[in-house]
GROMACS .gro file of C-alpha atoms in nm:
model
  146
    1MET     CA    1   0.028   0.005   0.041
    2GLY     CA    2   0.130   0.326  -0.060
    3GLN     CA    3   0.192   0.611  -0.344
    4PHE     CA    4   0.233   0.334  -0.691
    5TYR     CA    5   0.597   0.493  -0.818
    6ASN     CA    6   0.709   0.248  -1.110
    7TRP     CA    7   0.641  -0.042  -1.210
    8SER     CA    8   0.768  -0.324  -1.505
    9PHE     CA    9   0.588  -0.586  -1.665
   10GLY     CA   10   0.698  -0.847  -1.930
   11SER     CA   11   1.075  -0.944  -2.043
   12GLY     CA   12   1.042  -1.211  -1.764
   13ASN     CA   13   1.031  -0.821  -1.525
   14ASP     CA   14   0.727  -0.817  -1.227
   15TRP     CA   15   0.711  -0.579  -1.026
   16GLY     CA   16   0.596  -0.253  -0.839
   17PHE     CA   17   0.769  -0.018  -0.650
   18ILE     CA   18   0.560   0.143  -0.406
   19SER     CA   19   0.753   0.501  -0.251
   20ASP     CA   20   0.473   0.644   0.083
   21SER     CA   21   0.532   0.439   0.377
   22THR     CA   22   0.256   0.522   0.517
   23TYR     CA   23  -0.044   0.276   0.585
   24SER     CA   24  -0.371   0.225   0.690
   25ASN     CA   25  -0.709  -0.065   0.659
   26ILE     CA   26  -0.787   0.078   0.348
   27ILE     CA   27  -0.832  -0.128  -0.010
   28TYR     CA   28  -0.970   0.027  -0.310
   29THR     CA   29  -1.229  -0.211  -0.430
   30ASP     CA   30  -1.297  -0.055  -0.804
   31PRO     CA   31  -1.034   0.208  -0.924
   32CYS     CA   32  -1.237   0.416  -1.177
   33CYS     CA   33  -1.398   0.572  -0.923
   34PRO     CA   34  -1.278   0.518  -0.636
   35ASN     CA   35  -1.491   0.337  -0.367
   36THR     CA   36  -1.239   0.224  -0.119
   37ARG     CA   37  -1.346  -0.087   0.238
   38PRO     CA   38  -1.189  -0.116   0.576
   39VAL     CA   39  -1.057  -0.453   0.618
   40THR     CA   40  -1.183  -0.535   0.956
   41GLY     CA   41  -0.969  -0.896   0.961
   42ASN     CA   42  -0.889  -1.142   0.751
   43ILE     CA   43  -1.031  -1.542   0.759
   44THR     CA   44  -0.829  -1.807   0.553
   45SER     CA   45  -1.014  -1.929   0.258
   46TYR     CA   46  -1.219  -2.272   0.142
   47ALA     CA   47  -1.319  -2.425  -0.166
   48GLY     CA   48  -1.659  -2.377  -0.292
   49GLU     CA   49  -1.666  -2.029  -0.111
   50SER     CA   50  -1.657  -1.688  -0.341
   51VAL     CA   51  -1.438  -1.450  -0.349
   52CYS     CA   52  -1.400  -1.095  -0.485
   53VAL     CA   53  -1.098  -0.934  -0.604
   54SER     CA   54  -0.964  -0.637  -0.731
   55GLY     CA   55  -0.701  -0.568  -0.956
   56GLY     CA   56  -0.536  -0.245  -1.183
   57ILE     CA   57  -0.611  -0.373  -1.434
   58THR     CA   58  -0.944  -0.520  -1.464
   59THR     CA   59  -1.077  -0.325  -1.159
   60ALA     CA   60  -1.326  -0.518  -0.887
   61ARG     CA   61  -1.458  -0.852  -0.975
   62CYS     CA   62  -1.711  -1.054  -0.787
   63SER     CA   63  -1.841  -1.348  -0.778
   64LEU     CA   64  -1.456  -1.606  -0.817
   65ILE     CA   65  -1.552  -1.894  -0.639
   66VAL     CA   66  -1.182  -2.132  -0.499
   67GLN     CA   67  -1.112  -2.408  -0.669
   68ALA     CA   68  -0.808  -2.549  -0.444
   69THR     CA   69  -0.651  -2.391  -0.122
   70ILE     CA   70  -0.341  -2.568  -0.193
   71VAL     CA   71  -0.187  -2.515  -0.544
   72THR     CA   72   0.173  -2.533  -0.474
   73GLN     CA   73   0.394  -2.276  -0.791
   74CYS     CA   74   0.760  -2.308  -0.906
   75SER     CA   75   0.935  -2.019  -1.101
   76ALA     CA   76   1.292  -1.980  -1.150
   77GLY     CA   77   1.337  -2.225  -0.814
   78SER     CA   78   1.129  -2.084  -0.560
   79CYS     CA   79   0.806  -2.292  -0.539
   80ALA     CA   80   0.506  -2.086  -0.309
   81ASP     CA   81   0.151  -2.242  -0.203
   82ASN     CA   82  -0.109  -2.005  -0.267
   83VAL     CA   83  -0.501  -2.084  -0.346
   84TRP     CA   84  -0.680  -2.041  -0.646
   85ALA     CA   85  -0.917  -1.941  -0.754
   86LYS     CA   86  -1.210  -1.856  -1.142
   87ARG     CA   87  -1.533  -1.771  -1.198
   88THR     CA   88  -1.851  -2.027  -1.283
   89ALA     CA   89  -1.950  -1.744  -1.550
   90ALA     CA   90  -1.881  -1.623  -1.873
   91GLY     CA   91  -1.623  -1.245  -1.845
   92VAL     CA   92  -1.261  -1.223  -1.740
   93VAL     CA   93  -1.180  -1.261  -1.405
   94CYS     CA   94  -0.766  -1.176  -1.379
   95ARG     CA   95  -0.539  -1.005  -1.629
   96GLN     CA   96  -0.197  -1.046  -1.651
   97GLY     CA   97  -0.113  -0.638  -1.478
   98ASP     CA   98  -0.377  -0.743  -1.179
   99SER     CA   99  -0.109  -0.919  -0.951
  100GLY     CA  100  -0.063  -0.773  -0.609
  101GLY     CA  101  -0.420  -0.645  -0.625
  102PRO     CA  102  -0.682  -0.726  -0.315
  103VAL     CA  103  -0.837  -1.056  -0.295
  104PHE     CA  104  -1.149  -1.027   0.037
  105SER     CA  105  -1.485  -1.022   0.053
  106ALA     CA  106  -1.714  -0.816   0.046
  107SER     CA  107  -1.980  -0.754   0.393
  108GLY     CA  108  -2.173  -0.425   0.369
  109SER     CA  109  -1.905  -0.118   0.328
  110ASN     CA  110  -1.594  -0.347   0.496
  111ALA     CA  111  -1.381  -0.660   0.383
  112THR     CA  112  -1.245  -0.898   0.518
  113GLY     CA  113  -0.874  -0.897   0.367
  114ARG     CA  114  -0.807  -1.288   0.206
  115GLY     CA  115  -0.516  -1.264  -0.009
  116HIS     CA  116  -0.304  -1.096  -0.251
  117ILE     CA  117  -0.296  -1.176  -0.627
  118SER     CA  118  -0.029  -1.433  -0.670
  119PHE     CA  119  -0.009  -1.534  -1.025
  120VAL     CA  120  -0.227  -1.482  -1.287
  121SER     CA  121  -0.253  -1.786  -1.608
  122VAL     CA  122  -0.278  -1.610  -1.952
  123PRO     CA  123  -0.648  -1.603  -2.213
  124PRO     CA  124  -0.824  -1.798  -2.235
  125ASP     CA  125  -0.864  -1.904  -1.920
  126ASN     CA  126  -0.774  -1.598  -1.692
  127ASN     CA  127  -0.766  -1.771  -1.406
  128CYS     CA  128  -0.640  -1.627  -1.047
  129TRP     CA  129  -0.412  -1.781  -0.793
  130TYR     CA  130  -0.404  -1.584  -0.462
  131ASN     CA  131  -0.173  -1.568  -0.124
  132GLU     CA  132  -0.336  -1.631   0.134
  133LEU     CA  133  -0.272  -1.332   0.448
  134PHE     CA  134  -0.202  -1.558   0.689
  135ARG     CA  135   0.043  -1.684   0.503
  136MET     CA  136   0.207  -1.382   0.450
  137GLN     CA  137   0.196  -1.266   0.885
  138ASN     CA  138   0.415  -1.652   0.915
  139ALA     CA  139   0.657  -1.528   0.680
  140GLY     CA  140   0.661  -1.204   0.888
  141PHE     CA  141   0.531  -0.942   0.782
  142THR     CA  142   0.224  -0.700   0.915
  143VAL     CA  143  -0.148  -0.736   0.778
  144LEU     CA  144  -0.325  -0.363   0.888
  145THR     CA  145  -0.722  -0.420   1.020
  146SER     CA  146  -0.951  -0.205   1.148
   0.00000   0.00000   0.00000
């Protein structure tokens, strides 16, 4: 979270640089307007549940159904366990460039944090994989909630 300063995608690069060090528990759930929601907690995912994502390319999308809670993916010699979610109805779910966007459950005007988009499959599938917040916390990161 913070001021998005620079990014690179393509030619083997996929990174973003955030320059601001002021953080809060507010996520942008539709970058067009913008609409925001405070994150009031975090919870682990389970197969069959519905979640929402907010990517920088596709903006906010809901009704993604969790397909599996542990899918091990490896790239450049390292591996990570991610959650796999996809939309069962027609339509684009996530696109390359959405990585880092929040995955959440919406409840009224609040959000319950689930994770951050970590991987997107290429068309026509456009499935989303995300790293759950508890795994980030276990690695020493702090997750802000109100």
